[in-house]
mmCIF file of C-alpha atoms in Angstrom:
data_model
loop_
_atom_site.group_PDB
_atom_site.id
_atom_site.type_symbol
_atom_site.label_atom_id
_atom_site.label_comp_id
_atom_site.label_asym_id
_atom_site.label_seq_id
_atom_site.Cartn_x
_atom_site.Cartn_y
_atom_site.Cartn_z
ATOM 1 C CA UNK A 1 6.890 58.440 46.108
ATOM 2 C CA UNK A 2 6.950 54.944 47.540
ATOM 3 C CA UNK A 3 7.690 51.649 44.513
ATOM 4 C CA UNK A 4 5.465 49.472 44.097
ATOM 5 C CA UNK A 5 5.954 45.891 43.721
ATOM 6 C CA UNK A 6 4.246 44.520 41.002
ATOM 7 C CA UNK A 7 4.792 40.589 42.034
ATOM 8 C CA UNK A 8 2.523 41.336 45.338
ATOM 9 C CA UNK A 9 0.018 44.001 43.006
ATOM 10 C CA UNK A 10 -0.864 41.731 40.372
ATOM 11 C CA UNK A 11 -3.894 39.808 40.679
ATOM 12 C CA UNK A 12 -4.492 36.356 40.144
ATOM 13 C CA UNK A 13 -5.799 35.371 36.908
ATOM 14 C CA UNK A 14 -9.368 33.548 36.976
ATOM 15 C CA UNK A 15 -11.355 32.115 33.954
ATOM 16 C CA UNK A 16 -14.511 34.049 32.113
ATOM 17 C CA UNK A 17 -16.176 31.114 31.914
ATOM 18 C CA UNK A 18 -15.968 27.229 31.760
ATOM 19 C CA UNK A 19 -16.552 25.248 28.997
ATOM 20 C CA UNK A 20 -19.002 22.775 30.321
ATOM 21 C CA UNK A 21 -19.560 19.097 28.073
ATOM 22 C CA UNK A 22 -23.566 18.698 28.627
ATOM 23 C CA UNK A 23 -23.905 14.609 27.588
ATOM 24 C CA UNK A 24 -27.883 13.694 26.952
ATOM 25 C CA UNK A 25 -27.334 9.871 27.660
ATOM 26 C CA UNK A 26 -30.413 7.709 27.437
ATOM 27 C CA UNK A 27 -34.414 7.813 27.572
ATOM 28 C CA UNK A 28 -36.989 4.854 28.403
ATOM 29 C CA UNK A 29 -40.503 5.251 27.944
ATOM 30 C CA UNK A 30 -42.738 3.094 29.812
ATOM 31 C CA UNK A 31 -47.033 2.313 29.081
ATOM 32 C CA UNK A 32 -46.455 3.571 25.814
ATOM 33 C CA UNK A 33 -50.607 4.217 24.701
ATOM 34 C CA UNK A 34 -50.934 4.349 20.691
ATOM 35 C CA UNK A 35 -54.920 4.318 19.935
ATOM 36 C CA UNK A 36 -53.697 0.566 19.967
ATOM 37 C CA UNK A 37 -55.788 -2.209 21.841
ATOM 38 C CA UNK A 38 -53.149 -2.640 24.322
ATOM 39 C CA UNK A 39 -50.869 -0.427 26.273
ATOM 40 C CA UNK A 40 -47.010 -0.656 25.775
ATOM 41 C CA UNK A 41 -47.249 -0.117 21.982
ATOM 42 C CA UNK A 42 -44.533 0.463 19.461
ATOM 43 C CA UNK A 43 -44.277 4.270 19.228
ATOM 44 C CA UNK A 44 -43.307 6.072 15.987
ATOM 45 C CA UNK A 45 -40.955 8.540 18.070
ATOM 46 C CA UNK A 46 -39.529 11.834 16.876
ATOM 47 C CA UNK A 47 -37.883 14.302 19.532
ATOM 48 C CA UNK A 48 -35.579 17.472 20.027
ATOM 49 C CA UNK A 49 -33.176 17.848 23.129
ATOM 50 C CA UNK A 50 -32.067 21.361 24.125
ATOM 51 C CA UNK A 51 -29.919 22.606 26.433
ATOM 52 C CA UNK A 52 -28.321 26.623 27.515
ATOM 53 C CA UNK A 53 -26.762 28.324 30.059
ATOM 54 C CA UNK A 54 -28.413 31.424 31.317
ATOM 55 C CA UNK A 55 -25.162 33.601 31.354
ATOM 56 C CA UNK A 56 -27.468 36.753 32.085
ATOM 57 C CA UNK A 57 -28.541 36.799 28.227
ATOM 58 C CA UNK A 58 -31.991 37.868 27.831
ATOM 59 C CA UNK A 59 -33.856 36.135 25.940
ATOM 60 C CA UNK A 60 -31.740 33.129 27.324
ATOM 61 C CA UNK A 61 -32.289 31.683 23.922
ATOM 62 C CA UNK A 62 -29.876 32.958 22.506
ATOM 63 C CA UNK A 63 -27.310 30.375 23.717
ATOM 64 C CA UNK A 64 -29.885 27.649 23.198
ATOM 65 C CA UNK A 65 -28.319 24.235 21.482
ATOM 66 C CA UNK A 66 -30.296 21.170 20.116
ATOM 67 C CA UNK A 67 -30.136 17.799 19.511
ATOM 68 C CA UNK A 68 -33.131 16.168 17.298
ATOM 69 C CA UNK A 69 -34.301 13.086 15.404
ATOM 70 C CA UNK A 70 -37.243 11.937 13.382
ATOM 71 C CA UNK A 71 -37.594 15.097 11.604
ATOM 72 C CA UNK A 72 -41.964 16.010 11.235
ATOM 73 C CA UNK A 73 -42.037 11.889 11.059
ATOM 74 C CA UNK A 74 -43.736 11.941 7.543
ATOM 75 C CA UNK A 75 -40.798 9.759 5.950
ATOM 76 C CA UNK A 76 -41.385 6.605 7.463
ATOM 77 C CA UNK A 77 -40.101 5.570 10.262
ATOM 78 C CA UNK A 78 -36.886 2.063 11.145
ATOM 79 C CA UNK A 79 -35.278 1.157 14.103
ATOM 80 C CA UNK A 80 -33.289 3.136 16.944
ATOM 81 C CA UNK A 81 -30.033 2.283 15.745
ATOM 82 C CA UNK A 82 -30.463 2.186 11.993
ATOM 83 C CA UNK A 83 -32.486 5.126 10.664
ATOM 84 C CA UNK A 84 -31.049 8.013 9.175
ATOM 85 C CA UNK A 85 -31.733 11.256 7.945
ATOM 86 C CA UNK A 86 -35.666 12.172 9.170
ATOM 87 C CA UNK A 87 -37.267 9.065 9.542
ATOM 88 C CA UNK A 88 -38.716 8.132 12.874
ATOM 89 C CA UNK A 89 -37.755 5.538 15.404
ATOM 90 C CA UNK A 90 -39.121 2.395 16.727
ATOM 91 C CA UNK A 91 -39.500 3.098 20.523
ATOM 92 C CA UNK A 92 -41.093 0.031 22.851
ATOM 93 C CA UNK A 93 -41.653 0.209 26.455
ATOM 94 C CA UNK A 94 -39.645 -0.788 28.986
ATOM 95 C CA UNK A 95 -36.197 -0.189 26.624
ATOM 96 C CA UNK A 96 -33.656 1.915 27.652
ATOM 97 C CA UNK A 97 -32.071 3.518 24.898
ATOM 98 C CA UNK A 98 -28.440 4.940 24.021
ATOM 99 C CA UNK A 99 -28.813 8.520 22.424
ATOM 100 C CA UNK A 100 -24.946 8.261 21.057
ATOM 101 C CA UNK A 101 -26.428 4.602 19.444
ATOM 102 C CA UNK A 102 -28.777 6.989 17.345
ATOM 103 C CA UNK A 103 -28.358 10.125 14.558
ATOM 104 C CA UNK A 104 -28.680 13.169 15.923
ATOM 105 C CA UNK A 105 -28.336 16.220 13.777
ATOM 106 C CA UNK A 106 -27.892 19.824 15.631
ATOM 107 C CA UNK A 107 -30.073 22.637 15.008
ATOM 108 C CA UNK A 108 -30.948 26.209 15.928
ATOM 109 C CA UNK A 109 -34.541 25.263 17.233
ATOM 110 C CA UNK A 110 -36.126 21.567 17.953
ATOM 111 C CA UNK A 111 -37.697 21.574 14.558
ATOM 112 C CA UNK A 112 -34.464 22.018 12.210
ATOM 113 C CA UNK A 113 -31.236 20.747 11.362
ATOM 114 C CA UNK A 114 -27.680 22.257 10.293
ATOM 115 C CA UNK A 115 -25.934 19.164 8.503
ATOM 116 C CA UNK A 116 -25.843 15.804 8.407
ATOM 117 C CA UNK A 117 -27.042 14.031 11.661
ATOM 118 C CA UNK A 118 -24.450 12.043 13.131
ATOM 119 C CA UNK A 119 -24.495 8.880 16.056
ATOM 120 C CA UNK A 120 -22.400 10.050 19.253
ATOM 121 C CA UNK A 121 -23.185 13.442 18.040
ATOM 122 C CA UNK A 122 -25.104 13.636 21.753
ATOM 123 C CA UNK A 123 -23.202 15.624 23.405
ATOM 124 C CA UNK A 124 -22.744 19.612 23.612
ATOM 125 C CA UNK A 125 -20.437 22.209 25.022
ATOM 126 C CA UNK A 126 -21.178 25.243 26.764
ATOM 127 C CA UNK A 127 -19.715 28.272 27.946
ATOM 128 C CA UNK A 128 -21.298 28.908 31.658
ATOM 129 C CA UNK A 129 -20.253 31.601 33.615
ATOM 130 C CA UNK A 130 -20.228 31.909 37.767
ATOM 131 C CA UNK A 131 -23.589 32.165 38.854
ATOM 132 C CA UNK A 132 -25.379 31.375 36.107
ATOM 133 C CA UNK A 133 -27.747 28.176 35.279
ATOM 134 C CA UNK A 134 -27.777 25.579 33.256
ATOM 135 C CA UNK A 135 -30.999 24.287 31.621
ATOM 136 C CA UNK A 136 -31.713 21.259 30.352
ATOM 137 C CA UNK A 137 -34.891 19.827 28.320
ATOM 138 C CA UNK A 138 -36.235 16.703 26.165
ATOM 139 C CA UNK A 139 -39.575 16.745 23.846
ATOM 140 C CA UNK A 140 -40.170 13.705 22.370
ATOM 141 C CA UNK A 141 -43.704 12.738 20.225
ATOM 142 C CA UNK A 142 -45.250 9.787 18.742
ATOM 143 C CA UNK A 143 -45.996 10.432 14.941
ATOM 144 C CA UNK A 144 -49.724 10.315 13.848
ATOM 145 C CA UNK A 145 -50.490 10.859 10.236
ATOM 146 C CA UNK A 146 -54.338 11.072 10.671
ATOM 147 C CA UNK A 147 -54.513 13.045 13.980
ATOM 148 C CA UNK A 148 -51.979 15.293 15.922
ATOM 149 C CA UNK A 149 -49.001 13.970 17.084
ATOM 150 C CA UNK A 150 -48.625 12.294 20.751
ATOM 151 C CA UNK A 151 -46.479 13.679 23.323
ATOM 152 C CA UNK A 152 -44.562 10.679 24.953
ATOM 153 C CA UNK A 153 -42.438 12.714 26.896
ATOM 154 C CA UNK A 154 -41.538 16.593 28.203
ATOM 155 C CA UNK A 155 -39.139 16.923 30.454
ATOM 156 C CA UNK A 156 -36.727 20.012 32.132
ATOM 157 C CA UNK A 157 -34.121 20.182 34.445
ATOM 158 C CA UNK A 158 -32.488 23.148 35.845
ATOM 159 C CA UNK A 159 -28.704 23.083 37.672
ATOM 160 C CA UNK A 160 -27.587 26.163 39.553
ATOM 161 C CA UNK A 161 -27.144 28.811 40.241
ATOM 162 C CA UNK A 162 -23.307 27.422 39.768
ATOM 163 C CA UNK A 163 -20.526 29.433 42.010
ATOM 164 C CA UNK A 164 -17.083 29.269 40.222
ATOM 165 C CA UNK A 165 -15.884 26.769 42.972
ATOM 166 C CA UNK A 166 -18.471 24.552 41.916
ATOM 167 C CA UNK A 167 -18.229 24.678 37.950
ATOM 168 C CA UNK A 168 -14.628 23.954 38.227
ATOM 169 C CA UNK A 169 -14.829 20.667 39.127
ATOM 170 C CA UNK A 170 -18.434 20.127 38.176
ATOM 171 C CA UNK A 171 -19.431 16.437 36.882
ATOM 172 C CA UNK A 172 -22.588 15.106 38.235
ATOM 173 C CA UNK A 173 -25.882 12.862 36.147
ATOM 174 C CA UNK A 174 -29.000 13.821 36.448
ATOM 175 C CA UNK A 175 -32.401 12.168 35.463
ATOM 176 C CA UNK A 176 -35.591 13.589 34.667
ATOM 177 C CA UNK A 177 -38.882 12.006 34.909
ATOM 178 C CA UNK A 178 -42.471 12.380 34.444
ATOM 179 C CA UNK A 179 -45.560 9.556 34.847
ATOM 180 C CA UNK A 180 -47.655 9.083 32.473
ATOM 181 C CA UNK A 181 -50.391 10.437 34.895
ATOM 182 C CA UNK A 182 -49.096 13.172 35.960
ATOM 183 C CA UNK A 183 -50.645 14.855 32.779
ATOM 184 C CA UNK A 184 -53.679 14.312 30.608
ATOM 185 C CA UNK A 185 -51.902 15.309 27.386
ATOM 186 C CA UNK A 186 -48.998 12.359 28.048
ATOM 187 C CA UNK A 187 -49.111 9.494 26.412
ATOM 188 C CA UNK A 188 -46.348 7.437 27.791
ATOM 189 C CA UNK A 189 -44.224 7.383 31.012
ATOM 190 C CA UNK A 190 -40.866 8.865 30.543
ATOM 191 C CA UNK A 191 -37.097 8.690 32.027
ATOM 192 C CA UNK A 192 -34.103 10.878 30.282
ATOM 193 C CA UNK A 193 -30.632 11.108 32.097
ATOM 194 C CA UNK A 194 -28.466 13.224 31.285
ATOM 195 C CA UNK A 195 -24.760 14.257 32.684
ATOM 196 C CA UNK A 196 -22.750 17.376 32.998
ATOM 197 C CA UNK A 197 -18.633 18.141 33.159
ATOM 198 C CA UNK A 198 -16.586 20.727 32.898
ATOM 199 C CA UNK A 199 -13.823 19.660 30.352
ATOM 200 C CA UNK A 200 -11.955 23.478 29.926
ATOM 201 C CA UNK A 201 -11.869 27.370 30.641
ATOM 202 C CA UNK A 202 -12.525 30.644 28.771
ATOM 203 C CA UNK A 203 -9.810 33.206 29.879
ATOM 204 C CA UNK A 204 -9.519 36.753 29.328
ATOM 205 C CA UNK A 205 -8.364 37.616 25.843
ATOM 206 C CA UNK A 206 -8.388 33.623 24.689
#
C-alpha cells in the first residue's frame, strides 16, 4: 500500500456562494401626465423595488426582497425627503431623486411591510451562487383616488448568468429605462440606476 500525502490530496476550499450588496440608487421621471392641463405634473408616487437571485430555486420567488414606499397612497401624500410611514411622495419631472434620502420599509411582496421604514434602508444583500442570475425590478404608480392608479414607471434588469470568477470581484451600475411611449399604459418617462458588489462569501459549514 502506497501513503498518501494529504498536503497534495486536499482540495482547495471555494465559497457556496457570495454575498452580493444590491444598492437601488436613484429614479427620475420625466413628462410626468396627471389628467392635468399640462404635462410634467406633480405625481402622487407610491412604488416597490425588488430584487433575487435565481440560485436554481423554483419558483425564484422564494429569495425575492423588496423595498417600498407610499403604501396604497390613501394617507395623503408630503415630500420625497420628509414623509413617513405610508404616505405618498411628491415626484416632479426632470428630478433625480436619492432612494437612501427617502423611507423605505422591507417587505415580503411590493404591497407590504415588515417594520418600520427606514432612509438608507436602500440597499439589500444576497446570497448568489456561480451561474446563477440576478434580477432586478422597480414599479412605481401615481395615486388616483377617483380612478385606478397610474403607472409612472416598470422597469427590469437581469445580470448573468455570473461565473464564480466574475461574482468575486463583481461591482458594476446599471440603469434601466423606459419612454413614456414605448407603452400605452405609461404615464411618465422613467430612469432607475441601480448598482451591484460583492461585499463577502458563504463557505461550507459557515
Amino acid at each position: 500500500m502506497i501513503p498518501t500525502n494529504s498536503s497534495t490530496a486536499a482540495t482547495q476550499v471555494r465559497p457556496l456562494a457570495y454575498k452580493v450588496e444590491v444598492s437601488f440608487n436613484t429614479v427620475r421621471l420625466d413628462d410626468i401626465e396627471d389628467g392635468c392641463l399640462l404635462s410634467d405634473c406633480t405625481a402622487d408616487a407610491m412604488g416597490s423595488l425588488s430584487t433575487l437571485s435565481t440560485n436554481g430555486y423554483l419558483p425564484w420567488s422564494i429569495n425575492k426582497q423588496y423595498r417600498n414606499f407610499g403604501g396604497d397612497g390613501g394617507h395623503g401624500g408630503d415630500s420625497w425627503w420628509n414623509a413617513t410611514g405610508e404616505k405618498y411622495r411628491y415626484m416632479d419631472s426632470g428630478v433625480s431623486y436619492n432612494f437612501a434620502a427617502t423611507r423605505l420599509c422591507s417587505g415580503s411582496t411590493g404591497t407590504t411591510c415588515s417594520g418600520s421604514d427606514l432612509k438608507q434602508n436602500n440597499k439589500v444583500i444576497l446570497e448568489v451562487k456561480p451561474n446563477s442570475s440576478i434580477q432586478v425590478s422597480a414599479k412605481i404608480k401615481d395615486y388616483d383616488p377617483g380612478s385606478d392608479d397610474d403607472t409612472l414607471c416598470n422597469v427590469s434588469d437581469s445580470v448573468g448568468a455570473l461565473s464564480a470568477v466574475t461574482l468575486k470581484d463583481l461591482n458594476m451600475s446599471r440603469t434601466m429605462a423606459e419612454e413614456k411611449g414605448d407603452s400605452e399604459y405609461l404615464d411618465a418617462s422613467c430612469e432607475v440606476t441601480y448598482s451591484l458588489k460583492t461585499i463577502g462569501y458563504v463557505w461550507p459549514n459557515s
